[in-house]
mmCIF file of C-alpha atoms in Angstrom:
data_model
loop_
_atom_site.group_PDB
_atom_site.id
_atom_site.type_symbol
_atom_site.label_atom_id
_atom_site.label_comp_id
_atom_site.label_asym_id
_atom_site.label_seq_id
_atom_site.Cartn_x
_atom_site.Cartn_y
_atom_site.Cartn_z
ATOM 1 C CA MET A 1 -83.893 35.372 44.084
ATOM 2 C CA MET A 2 -80.868 37.099 42.570
ATOM 3 C CA LYS A 3 -78.025 35.273 40.844
ATOM 4 C CA LYS A 4 -74.608 36.926 40.870
ATOM 5 C CA VAL A 5 -72.000 36.751 38.129
ATOM 6 C CA TYR A 6 -68.494 38.066 38.646
ATOM 7 C CA LEU A 7 -66.056 38.527 35.774
ATOM 8 C CA LEU A 8 -62.301 38.679 36.254
ATOM 9 C CA ARG A 9 -59.577 39.266 33.727
ATOM 10 C CA HIS A 10 -56.466 37.277 34.641
ATOM 11 C CA ALA A 11 -53.714 39.134 36.467
ATOM 12 C CA GLN A 12 -50.596 40.574 34.808
ATOM 13 C CA SER A 13 -48.827 37.920 32.778
ATOM 14 C CA ALA A 14 -45.307 37.565 31.468
ATOM 15 C CA GLY A 15 -44.568 38.413 27.866
ATOM 16 C CA LYS A 16 -44.448 35.581 25.374
ATOM 17 C CA GLN A 17 -41.011 33.985 25.177
ATOM 18 C CA ALA A 18 -39.488 32.705 21.934
ATOM 19 C CA GLY A 19 -41.062 29.374 21.044
ATOM 20 C CA GLN A 20 -43.634 29.628 23.830
ATOM 21 C CA ARG A 21 -47.342 29.244 23.158
ATOM 22 C CA ASP A 22 -49.504 32.146 24.335
ATOM 23 C CA TYR A 23 -51.500 29.565 26.338
ATOM 24 C CA ASP A 24 -48.409 28.805 28.459
ATOM 25 C CA ARG A 25 -47.679 32.343 29.661
ATOM 26 C CA ASP A 26 -47.597 32.555 33.468
ATOM 27 C CA LEU A 27 -48.247 35.398 35.894
ATOM 28 C CA THR A 28 -45.492 37.823 36.800
ATOM 29 C CA PRO A 29 -44.664 38.432 40.479
ATOM 30 C CA GLU A 30 -46.640 41.678 40.071
ATOM 31 C CA GLY A 31 -49.578 39.651 38.780
ATOM 32 C CA GLU A 32 -49.487 37.409 41.839
ATOM 33 C CA ARG A 33 -49.441 40.506 44.056
ATOM 34 C CA GLN A 34 -52.445 41.885 42.119
ATOM 35 C CA VAL A 35 -54.431 38.706 42.764
ATOM 36 C CA ASN A 36 -53.671 38.797 46.481
ATOM 37 C CA ASN A 37 -54.732 42.449 46.658
ATOM 38 C CA LEU A 38 -57.907 41.701 44.706
ATOM 39 C CA ALA A 39 -58.761 38.795 47.013
ATOM 40 C CA SER A 40 -58.612 41.221 49.959
ATOM 41 C CA LEU A 41 -60.936 43.632 48.132
ATOM 42 C CA ILE A 42 -63.358 40.791 47.320
ATOM 43 C CA VAL A 43 -63.510 39.743 50.968
ATOM 44 C CA LYS A 44 -63.948 43.333 52.162
ATOM 45 C CA ALA A 45 -66.762 43.925 49.652
ATOM 46 C CA ARG A 46 -68.382 40.558 50.508
ATOM 47 C CA LEU A 47 -68.361 39.483 46.849
ATOM 48 C CA LEU A 48 -67.553 35.864 47.587
ATOM 49 C CA PRO A 49 -68.125 33.358 44.786
ATOM 50 C CA GLU A 50 -69.431 29.865 45.443
ATOM 51 C CA PHE A 51 -67.883 28.534 42.243
ATOM 52 C CA ILE A 52 -65.100 29.553 39.847
ATOM 53 C CA MET A 53 -65.086 28.716 36.148
ATOM 54 C CA SER A 54 -61.895 29.608 34.294
ATOM 55 C CA SER A 55 -60.036 29.253 31.058
ATOM 56 C CA SER A 56 -57.416 26.545 31.458
ATOM 57 C CA SER A 57 -54.456 28.651 30.264
ATOM 58 C CA VAL A 58 -51.527 28.877 32.672
ATOM 59 C CA ARG A 59 -52.172 32.521 33.629
ATOM 60 C CA THR A 60 -55.928 32.152 34.191
ATOM 61 C CA ARG A 61 -55.407 28.868 36.040
ATOM 62 C CA ARG A 62 -52.868 30.538 38.358
ATOM 63 C CA THR A 63 -55.174 33.530 38.898
ATOM 64 C CA ALA A 64 -58.034 31.165 39.787
ATOM 65 C CA GLN A 65 -55.883 29.081 42.119
ATOM 66 C CA LEU A 66 -54.674 32.140 44.024
ATOM 67 C CA ILE A 67 -58.244 33.462 44.372
ATOM 68 C CA GLN A 68 -59.519 30.028 45.397
ATOM 69 C CA SER A 69 -56.822 29.690 48.047
ATOM 70 C CA ALA A 70 -57.229 33.232 49.420
ATOM 71 C CA LEU A 71 -61.013 32.835 49.663
ATOM 72 C CA GLN A 72 -60.697 29.314 51.103
ATOM 73 C CA LEU A 73 -62.979 27.922 48.420
ATOM 74 C CA PRO A 74 -62.769 24.121 48.086
ATOM 75 C CA ALA A 75 -60.809 22.992 45.013
ATOM 76 C CA THR A 76 -63.902 21.014 43.982
ATOM 77 C CA GLN A 77 -65.613 24.367 43.376
ATOM 78 C CA VAL A 78 -63.195 25.358 40.615
ATOM 79 C CA ARG A 79 -63.499 24.206 36.994
ATOM 80 C CA PHE A 80 -60.960 24.807 34.231
ATOM 81 C CA LEU A 81 -62.159 24.499 30.643
ATOM 82 C CA ASP A 82 -59.923 24.401 27.579
ATOM 83 C CA SER A 83 -62.834 25.699 25.519
ATOM 84 C CA LEU A 84 -62.776 29.013 27.407
ATOM 85 C CA TYR A 85 -59.228 29.893 26.315
ATOM 86 C CA GLU A 86 -60.399 31.589 23.105
ATOM 87 C CA ALA A 87 -64.125 31.489 23.817
ATOM 88 C CA THR A 88 -66.587 33.926 22.346
ATOM 89 C CA THR A 89 -69.035 35.799 24.540
ATOM 90 C CA ARG A 90 -71.710 33.406 23.307
ATOM 91 C CA GLU A 91 -69.698 30.431 24.573
ATOM 92 C CA TRP A 92 -69.205 32.085 27.974
ATOM 93 C CA ILE A 93 -72.959 32.681 28.247
ATOM 94 C CA GLN A 94 -73.679 29.068 27.242
ATOM 95 C CA GLN A 95 -71.356 27.839 30.011
ATOM 96 C CA LEU A 96 -73.017 30.196 32.491
ATOM 97 C CA LYS A 97 -76.441 28.805 31.594
ATOM 98 C CA GLN A 98 -75.171 25.315 32.456
ATOM 99 C CA MET A 99 -74.121 26.161 36.017
ATOM 100 C CA PRO A 100 -75.537 23.870 38.708
ATOM 101 C CA GLU A 101 -78.777 25.287 40.060
ATOM 102 C CA GLY A 102 -77.709 25.105 43.703
ATOM 103 C CA LEU A 103 -75.212 27.895 43.071
ATOM 104 C CA ASN A 104 -76.126 31.565 43.348
ATOM 105 C CA THR A 105 -72.731 33.235 42.809
ATOM 106 C CA VAL A 106 -70.223 32.369 40.073
ATOM 107 C CA LEU A 107 -66.842 33.878 39.162
ATOM 108 C CA LEU A 108 -65.742 33.617 35.521
ATOM 109 C CA ILE A 109 -62.020 34.128 34.825
ATOM 110 C CA GLY A 110 -60.845 34.784 31.296
ATOM 111 C CA HIS A 111 -58.881 36.796 28.791
ATOM 112 C CA ASN A 112 -59.317 40.039 26.934
ATOM 113 C CA PRO A 113 -60.872 41.005 24.680
ATOM 114 C CA ALA A 114 -63.609 38.419 25.377
ATOM 115 C CA ILE A 115 -64.017 38.928 29.143
ATOM 116 C CA SER A 116 -64.248 42.726 28.778
ATOM 117 C CA HIS A 117 -66.639 42.337 25.861
ATOM 118 C CA LEU A 118 -68.803 40.020 27.967
ATOM 119 C CA GLY A 119 -68.833 42.621 30.750
ATOM 120 C CA GLY A 120 -69.775 45.282 28.210
ATOM 121 C CA ILE A 121 -72.667 43.197 26.945
ATOM 122 C CA PHE A 122 -73.907 42.648 30.501
ATOM 123 C CA ALA A 123 -73.490 46.330 31.431
ATOM 124 C CA GLY A 124 -74.898 47.715 28.199
ATOM 125 C CA ARG A 125 -71.810 49.898 27.781
ATOM 126 C CA SER A 126 -68.168 49.491 26.919
ATOM 127 C CA ILE A 127 -65.977 47.953 29.617
ATOM 128 C CA ASP A 128 -62.222 47.474 29.249
ATOM 129 C CA LEU A 129 -60.968 45.460 32.199
ATOM 130 C CA PRO A 130 -57.292 45.919 33.042
ATOM 131 C CA ALA A 131 -55.225 42.988 34.265
ATOM 132 C CA CYS A 132 -56.900 41.662 37.428
ATOM 133 C CA GLY A 133 -59.977 43.838 36.846
ATOM 134 C CA PHE A 134 -63.145 42.466 38.469
ATOM 135 C CA VAL A 135 -66.732 43.395 37.756
ATOM 136 C CA ALA A 136 -69.872 42.191 39.576
ATOM 137 C CA PHE A 137 -73.353 41.745 38.120
ATOM 138 C CA GLU A 138 -76.717 40.550 39.410
ATOM 139 C CA PHE A 139 -79.703 39.225 37.539
ATOM 140 C CA PRO A 140 -83.129 38.158 38.748
ATOM 141 C CA GLY A 141 -83.712 34.473 38.301
ATOM 142 C CA ARG A 142 -84.019 31.190 40.067
ATOM 143 C CA GLU A 143 -82.178 29.123 37.493
ATOM 144 C CA TRP A 144 -79.019 29.738 35.471
ATOM 145 C CA LYS A 145 -80.697 28.464 32.343
ATOM 146 C CA GLU A 146 -82.984 31.533 32.594
ATOM 147 C CA PHE A 147 -80.014 33.890 32.307
ATOM 148 C CA ALA A 148 -80.832 36.806 29.999
ATOM 149 C CA VAL A 149 -78.573 39.759 29.300
ATOM 150 C CA ALA A 150 -81.545 42.137 29.387
ATOM 151 C CA GLY A 151 -82.017 41.700 33.138
ATOM 152 C CA VAL A 152 -78.400 42.062 34.242
ATOM 153 C CA GLU A 153 -77.377 44.922 36.538
ATOM 154 C CA LEU A 154 -73.800 46.107 37.114
ATOM 155 C CA THR A 155 -73.241 46.312 40.888
ATOM 156 C CA GLN A 156 -69.523 46.856 41.421
ATOM 157 C CA ILE A 157 -66.096 47.178 39.777
ATOM 158 C CA LEU A 158 -62.878 46.349 41.628
ATOM 159 C CA ILE A 159 -59.402 47.043 40.279
ATOM 160 C CA ALA A 160 -56.402 45.551 42.079
ATOM 161 C CA SER A 161 -53.523 47.939 42.514
#
């Protein structure tokens, strides 16, 4: 059995406004267009997640909601975690290892540099995801708690235009 992990950097976000927390930055109209284009690529490539786990920041939340809606994934299959806003790669991996065992395909949505660094660790080479960059990995295993970086294989990269 193969488990699939997809990583997505949030789409293009607005610049920080005076007095605004970085956490509260939203997507630009271009960012929303990017997400819609990426959703089409995901469907065409048959890289459909069963579950989405995302940072709870405004821009990652909006990216996740647009993906969830476009892929017609039930809202119950999306989880937003405050702890993922500035999470380390170790924290992302810990969350991945706690995924429910009935799931085989998970999409993680986060921020740079952490999400690109996580992809680089999985791929064994440097990866720098642009806004709305998506990368797919597979690893052999029956249970998420067995997840080990050593067995991960990069299978696809999608970049929304």
